[in-house]
CSV table of N, CA, C and O in Angstrom, one decimal:
chain,number,residue,atom,x,y,z
S,34,VAL,N,98.8,78.1,84.0
S,34,VAL,CA,99.9,77.1,84.1
S,34,VAL,C,99.4,75.9,84.8
S,34,VAL,O,98.9,76.0,85.9
S,35,LEU,N,99.6,74.7,84.3
S,35,LEU,CA,99.3,73.5,84.9
S,35,LEU,C,100.5,72.6,85.0
S,35,LEU,O,101.4,72.6,84.2
S,36,ASP,N,100.6,71.8,86.1
S,36,ASP,CA,101.7,70.9,86.2
S,36,ASP,C,101.1,69.5,86.7
S,36,ASP,O,100.3,69.5,87.6
S,37,GLY,N,101.4,68.5,86.0
S,37,GLY,CA,101.0,67.2,86.4
S,37,GLY,C,102.3,66.4,86.9
S,37,GLY,O,103.3,66.4,86.2
S,38,SER,N,102.2,66.0,88.1
S,38,SER,CA,103.4,65.3,88.7
S,38,SER,C,102.9,64.2,89.6
S,38,SER,O,101.7,64.0,89.8
S,39,VAL,N,103.8,63.5,90.2
S,39,VAL,CA,103.4,62.4,91.1
S,39,VAL,C,103.9,62.7,92.5
S,39,VAL,O,105.1,63.0,92.6
S,40,ALA,N,103.0,62.6,93.5
S,40,ALA,CA,103.4,62.9,94.8
S,40,ALA,C,104.3,61.7,95.3
S,40,ALA,O,104.4,60.7,94.7
S,41,SER,N,105.0,62.0,96.5
S,41,SER,CA,105.9,61.0,97.0
S,41,SER,C,105.2,59.6,97.3
S,41,SER,O,105.9,58.6,97.3
S,42,ASN,N,103.9,59.6,97.5
S,42,ASN,CA,103.2,58.4,97.7
S,42,ASN,C,102.7,57.7,96.4
S,42,ASN,O,102.0,56.7,96.5
S,43,GLY,N,103.1,58.3,95.3
S,43,GLY,CA,102.7,57.7,94.0
S,43,GLY,C,101.4,58.2,93.4
S,43,GLY,O,101.0,57.8,92.4
S,44,THR,N,100.7,59.1,94.1
S,44,THR,CA,99.4,59.6,93.7
S,44,THR,C,99.6,60.7,92.6
S,44,THR,O,100.4,61.7,92.9
S,45,PRO,N,99.0,60.6,91.4
S,45,PRO,CA,99.1,61.6,90.4
S,45,PRO,C,98.5,62.9,91.0
S,45,PRO,O,97.4,62.9,91.6
S,46,THR,N,99.2,64.0,90.8
S,46,THR,CA,98.7,65.3,91.3
S,46,THR,C,98.7,66.3,90.2
S,46,THR,O,99.7,66.4,89.4
S,47,ILE,N,97.6,67.1,90.1
S,47,ILE,CA,97.6,68.1,89.1
S,47,ILE,C,97.4,69.5,89.8
S,47,ILE,O,96.4,69.6,90.5
S,48,VAL,N,98.3,70.4,89.7
S,48,VAL,CA,98.2,71.7,90.3
S,48,VAL,C,98.4,72.7,89.2
S,48,VAL,O,98.9,72.5,88.1
S,49,GLY,N,97.9,73.9,89.6
S,49,GLY,CA,98.0,75.0,88.6
S,49,GLY,C,97.9,76.4,89.3
S,49,GLY,O,97.8,76.5,90.5
S,50,MET,N,98.1,77.4,88.5
S,50,MET,CA,97.9,78.8,89.0
S,50,MET,C,97.3,79.6,87.9
S,50,MET,O,97.5,79.4,86.7
S,51,TYR,N,96.6,80.6,88.4
S,51,TYR,CA,96.1,81.7,87.5
S,51,TYR,C,96.8,82.9,87.7
S,51,TYR,O,96.9,83.4,88.9
S,52,ALA,N,97.4,83.5,86.7
S,52,ALA,CA,98.2,84.7,86.8
S,52,ALA,C,97.4,85.9,86.2
S,52,ALA,O,96.9,85.8,85.1
S,53,SER,N,97.3,86.9,87.0
S,53,SER,CA,96.5,88.1,86.5
S,53,SER,C,97.2,89.0,85.6
S,53,SER,O,96.7,89.9,85.0
S,54,GLN,N,98.6,88.8,85.5
S,54,GLN,CA,99.4,89.6,84.6
S,54,GLN,C,100.3,88.7,83.9
S,54,GLN,O,100.5,87.5,84.3
S,55,ALA,N,100.9,89.2,82.8
S,55,ALA,CA,101.9,88.4,82.0
S,55,ALA,C,103.1,88.2,82.9
S,55,ALA,O,103.5,89.1,83.6
S,56,TRP,N,103.7,87.0,82.8
S,56,TRP,CA,104.9,86.7,83.5
S,56,TRP,C,106.1,87.5,82.9
S,56,TRP,O,106.2,87.7,81.7
S,57,ARG,N,107.0,88.0,83.7
S,57,ARG,CA,108.2,88.7,83.3
S,57,ARG,C,109.2,88.6,84.4
S,57,ARG,O,108.9,88.4,85.5
S,58,ALA,N,110.5,88.8,83.9
S,58,ALA,CA,111.6,88.8,84.9
S,58,ALA,C,111.6,90.2,85.6
S,58,ALA,O,111.5,91.2,84.9
S,59,SER,N,111.5,90.2,86.9
S,59,SER,CA,111.5,91.4,87.6
S,59,SER,C,112.1,91.3,89.0
S,59,SER,O,111.9,90.2,89.6
S,60,PRO,N,112.8,92.3,89.5
S,60,PRO,CA,113.3,92.2,90.9
S,60,PRO,C,112.2,92.4,91.9
S,60,PRO,O,112.5,92.3,93.1
S,61,ARG,N,111.1,92.8,91.5
S,61,ARG,CA,110.0,93.1,92.4
S,61,ARG,C,108.8,92.1,92.2
S,61,ARG,O,108.6,91.6,91.2
S,62,VAL,N,108.0,92.0,93.3
S,62,VAL,CA,106.8,91.2,93.3
S,62,VAL,C,105.8,92.0,92.5
S,62,VAL,O,105.7,93.2,92.5
S,63,TYR,N,105.0,91.3,91.7
S,63,TYR,CA,103.9,91.9,90.9
S,63,TYR,C,102.7,91.0,90.9
S,63,TYR,O,102.6,90.0,91.6
S,64,GLY,N,101.6,91.4,90.2
S,64,GLY,CA,100.4,90.7,90.2
S,64,GLY,C,99.5,91.4,91.2
S,64,GLY,O,99.7,92.5,91.7
S,65,ASP,N,98.3,90.8,91.5
S,65,ASP,CA,97.4,91.3,92.4
S,65,ASP,C,96.6,90.2,93.1
S,65,ASP,O,96.8,89.0,92.8
S,66,GLY,N,95.6,90.6,93.8
S,66,GLY,CA,94.7,89.6,94.5
S,66,GLY,C,93.9,88.7,93.7
S,66,GLY,O,93.2,87.8,94.2
S,67,GLU,N,93.9,88.9,92.3
S,67,GLU,CA,93.2,88.0,91.5
S,67,GLU,C,94.0,86.8,91.2
S,67,GLU,O,93.4,85.8,90.6
S,68,CYS,N,95.3,86.7,91.5
S,68,CYS,CA,96.1,85.5,91.3
S,68,CYS,C,95.6,84.4,92.3
S,68,CYS,O,95.2,84.7,93.4
S,69,PHE,N,95.7,83.2,91.8
S,69,PHE,CA,95.4,82.1,92.8
S,69,PHE,C,96.0,80.8,92.4
S,69,PHE,O,96.4,80.6,91.2
S,70,LEU,N,96.2,80.0,93.3
S,70,LEU,CA,96.8,78.6,93.1
S,70,LEU,C,95.6,77.6,93.3
S,70,LEU,O,94.7,77.8,94.0
S,71,PHE,N,95.7,76.5,92.6
S,71,PHE,CA,94.7,75.5,92.7
S,71,PHE,C,95.3,74.1,92.5
S,71,PHE,O,96.3,73.9,91.9
S,72,ARG,N,94.6,73.1,93.0
S,72,ARG,CA,94.9,71.7,92.8
S,72,ARG,C,93.6,71.1,92.3
S,72,ARG,O,92.5,71.2,92.8
S,73,LEU,N,93.8,70.4,91.1
S,73,LEU,CA,92.6,69.7,90.5
S,73,LEU,C,92.5,68.3,91.1
S,73,LEU,O,91.4,67.8,91.2
S,74,SER,N,93.6,67.6,91.3
S,74,SER,CA,93.6,66.2,91.7
S,74,SER,C,94.9,65.9,92.5
S,74,SER,O,95.9,66.4,92.2
S,75,PRO,N,94.8,65.2,93.6
S,75,PRO,CA,93.6,64.7,94.2
S,75,PRO,C,92.9,65.8,95.1
S,75,PRO,O,93.6,66.8,95.4
S,76,ASP,N,91.7,65.6,95.4
S,76,ASP,CA,91.0,66.5,96.3
S,76,ASP,C,91.1,68.0,95.8
S,76,ASP,O,91.9,68.8,96.4
S,77,ALA,N,90.3,68.3,94.9
S,77,ALA,CA,90.4,69.7,94.3
S,77,ALA,C,90.3,70.8,95.4
S,77,ALA,O,89.5,70.6,96.3
S,78,GLU,N,91.1,71.8,95.3
S,78,GLU,CA,91.1,72.9,96.3
S,78,GLU,C,91.7,74.1,95.6
S,78,GLU,O,92.5,74.0,94.7
S,79,CYS,N,91.3,75.3,96.1
S,79,CYS,CA,91.7,76.5,95.5
S,79,CYS,C,92.2,77.4,96.7
S,79,CYS,O,91.5,77.5,97.7
S,80,TRP,N,93.3,78.1,96.5
S,80,TRP,CA,93.9,79.0,97.5
S,80,TRP,C,93.9,80.4,96.9
S,80,TRP,O,94.6,80.7,95.9
S,81,THR,N,93.1,81.2,97.5
S,81,THR,CA,93.0,82.6,97.1
S,81,THR,C,93.7,83.5,98.1
S,81,THR,O,94.0,83.1,99.2
S,82,TRP,N,93.9,84.7,97.7
S,82,TRP,CA,94.6,85.7,98.5
S,82,TRP,C,93.7,86.3,99.5
S,82,TRP,O,92.5,86.6,99.2
S,83,HIS,N,94.2,86.5,100.7
S,83,HIS,CA,93.5,87.2,101.8
S,83,HIS,C,94.5,88.2,102.3
S,83,HIS,O,95.5,87.8,102.8
S,84,PRO,N,94.1,89.5,102.3
S,84,PRO,CA,95.1,90.5,102.7
S,84,PRO,C,95.5,90.4,104.1
S,84,PRO,O,94.7,90.0,105.0
S,85,ILE,N,96.8,90.6,104.4
S,85,ILE,CA,97.3,90.7,105.7
S,85,ILE,C,97.0,92.0,106.3
S,85,ILE,O,97.3,93.1,105.7
S,86,PRO,N,96.3,92.1,107.4
S,86,PRO,CA,95.9,93.4,108.0
S,86,PRO,C,97.1,94.3,108.3
S,86,PRO,O,98.1,93.8,108.8
S,87,MET,N,97.1,95.5,107.9
S,87,MET,CA,98.2,96.5,108.1
S,87,MET,C,97.9,97.0,109.5
S,87,MET,O,96.8,97.4,109.9
S,88,THR,N,99.0,97.2,110.3
S,88,THR,CA,98.9,97.7,111.6
S,88,THR,C,99.1,99.3,111.5
S,88,THR,O,99.6,99.8,110.5
S,89,ALA,N,98.7,100.0,112.6
S,89,ALA,CA,98.7,101.4,112.6
S,89,ALA,C,100.2,101.9,112.5
S,89,ALA,O,100.4,103.0,111.9
S,90,ASP,N,101.1,101.1,112.9
S,90,ASP,CA,102.5,101.5,112.9
S,90,ASP,C,103.3,101.0,111.7
S,90,ASP,O,104.5,100.9,111.6
S,91,ALA,N,102.5,100.5,110.7
S,91,ALA,CA,103.2,99.9,109.5
S,91,ALA,C,104.0,101.0,108.8
S,91,ALA,O,103.6,102.1,108.7
S,92,GLY,N,105.2,100.5,108.3
S,92,GLY,CA,106.1,101.5,107.6
S,92,GLY,C,105.6,101.9,106.3
S,92,GLY,O,104.7,101.2,105.7
S,93,ASP,N,106.1,103.0,105.8
S,93,ASP,CA,105.6,103.4,104.5
S,93,ASP,C,106.8,103.6,103.5
S,93,ASP,O,106.6,104.2,102.5
S,94,THR,N,107.9,103.0,103.8
S,94,THR,CA,109.0,103.0,102.9
S,94,THR,C,108.9,101.9,101.8
S,94,THR,O,108.2,100.9,102.1
S,95,PHE,N,109.5,102.1,100.7
S,95,PHE,CA,109.4,101.1,99.6
S,95,PHE,C,109.9,99.7,100.1
S,95,PHE,O,109.2,98.7,99.9
S,96,SER,N,111.0,99.7,100.9
S,96,SER,CA,111.6,98.5,101.4
S,96,SER,C,110.6,97.7,102.3
S,96,SER,O,110.4,96.5,102.1
S,97,GLU,N,109.9,98.5,103.2
S,97,GLU,CA,109.0,97.8,104.1
S,97,GLU,C,107.7,97.3,103.3
S,97,GLU,O,107.2,96.3,103.6
S,98,ASN,N,107.3,98.1,102.4
S,98,ASN,CA,106.1,97.7,101.6
S,98,ASN,C,106.4,96.5,100.7
S,98,ASN,O,105.6,95.6,100.6
S,99,ASN,N,107.6,96.5,100.1
S,99,ASN,CA,108.0,95.4,99.3
S,99,ASN,C,108.2,94.1,100.2
S,99,ASN,O,107.9,93.0,99.8
S,100,GLU,N,108.7,94.3,101.4
S,100,GLU,CA,108.8,93.1,102.3
S,100,GLU,C,107.4,92.6,102.6
S,100,GLU,O,107.2,91.4,102.6
S,101,THR,N,106.4,93.4,102.8
S,101,THR,CA,105.0,93.0,103.1
S,101,THR,C,104.5,92.2,101.8
S,101,THR,O,103.9,91.2,101.9
S,102,ALA,N,104.8,92.8,100.7
S,102,ALA,CA,104.4,92.2,99.4
S,102,ALA,C,105.0,90.8,99.3
S,102,ALA,O,104.3,89.8,98.8
S,103,LEU,N,106.3,90.6,99.7
S,103,LEU,CA,106.9,89.3,99.6
S,103,LEU,C,106.2,88.3,100.5
S,103,LEU,O,106.1,87.1,100.2
S,104,LEU,N,105.7,88.8,101.7
S,104,LEU,CA,105.0,87.9,102.6
S,104,LEU,C,103.7,87.4,102.0
S,104,LEU,O,103.3,86.3,102.2
S,105,GLU,N,103.1,88.3,101.2
S,105,GLU,CA,101.9,88.0,100.5
S,105,GLU,C,102.1,87.4,99.1
S,105,GLU,O,101.2,86.8,98.5
S,106,GLN,N,103.3,87.5,98.7
S,106,GLN,CA,103.8,87.0,97.4
S,106,GLN,C,102.8,86.7,96.3
S,106,GLN,O,102.3,85.6,96.3
S,107,PHE,N,102.5,87.6,95.5
S,107,PHE,CA,101.6,87.3,94.4
S,107,PHE,C,102.3,86.6,93.3
S,107,PHE,O,102.2,85.4,93.1
S,108,MET,N,103.2,87.3,92.5
S,108,MET,CA,103.9,86.7,91.4
S,108,MET,C,105.4,87.1,91.5
S,108,MET,O,105.6,88.3,91.8
S,109,VAL,N,106.3,86.2,91.3
S,109,VAL,CA,107.7,86.5,91.2
S,109,VAL,C,108.2,85.8,90.0
S,109,VAL,O,107.9,84.7,89.8
S,110,GLY,N,109.0,86.5,89.2
S,110,GLY,CA,109.6,85.9,88.0
S,110,GLY,C,111.0,86.3,87.8
S,110,GLY,O,111.4,87.5,88.0
S,111,THR,N,111.8,85.4,87.4
S,111,THR,CA,113.2,85.7,87.0
S,111,THR,C,113.4,85.0,85.7
S,111,THR,O,112.5,84.4,85.1
S,112,ARG,N,114.7,85.0,85.2
S,112,ARG,CA,115.0,84.4,83.9
S,112,ARG,C,115.0,82.8,84.1
S,112,ARG,O,114.9,82.1,83.1
S,113,THR,N,115.0,82.3,85.3
S,113,THR,CA,115.1,80.9,85.5
S,113,THR,C,113.9,80.2,86.2
S,113,THR,O,113.8,79.0,86.2
S,114,TYR,N,113.0,81.0,86.8
S,114,TYR,CA,111.8,80.4,87.4
S,114,TYR,C,110.7,81.4,87.5
S,114,TYR,O,110.9,82.6,87.4
S,115,ILE,N,109.5,80.8,87.8
S,115,ILE,CA,108.3,81.6,88.2
S,115,ILE,C,107.8,81.1,89.5
S,115,ILE,O,108.0,79.9,89.8
S,116,SER,N,107.2,81.9,90.3
S,116,SER,CA,106.7,81.5,91.6
S,116,SER,C,105.4,82.3,91.9
S,116,SER,O,105.3,83.5,91.5
S,117,MET,N,104.5,81.7,92.5
S,117,MET,CA,103.3,82.4,92.9
S,117,MET,C,102.8,81.8,94.3
S,117,MET,O,103.0,80.6,94.6
S,118,GLY,N,102.2,82.7,95.1
S,118,GLY,CA,101.7,82.2,96.3
S,118,GLY,C,101.1,83.3,97.1
S,118,GLY,O,101.0,84.5,96.5
S,119,GLY,N,100.6,83.1,98.2
S,119,GLY,CA,100.0,84.1,99.0
S,119,GLY,C,99.7,83.6,100.4
S,119,GLY,O,99.2,82.6,100.6
S,120,ASN,N,100.1,84.4,101.4
S,120,ASN,CA,99.9,84.2,102.8
S,120,ASN,C,100.4,82.8,103.2
S,120,ASN,O,100.8,82.0,102.3
S,121,PRO,N,100.5,82.5,104.4
S,121,PRO,CA,101.1,81.2,104.9
S,121,PRO,C,100.1,80.1,104.8
S,121,PRO,O,100.4,79.0,105.3
S,122,GLU,N,98.9,80.2,104.3
S,122,GLU,CA,97.9,79.1,104.3
S,122,GLU,C,98.4,78.0,103.4
S,122,GLU,O,98.8,78.0,102.4
């Protein structure tokens, strides 16, 4: 997926993302660490996933695991939008 838009300062910007799985509407986060975001212009840059270290007291319930996945957010899709990201970088 590529998007060409203009930044607030008038600079043409080209950004994109690589999805490791087909997009689908789902209430859960999906995808994996092969997903990444990138900017081609200006100043080409790529943002890849870096796992958040799990602590010894990390929960093991679905809700807690899904919350962690949302923080790392690989791919999210609904009928009205798609979203991809990872970590706070």
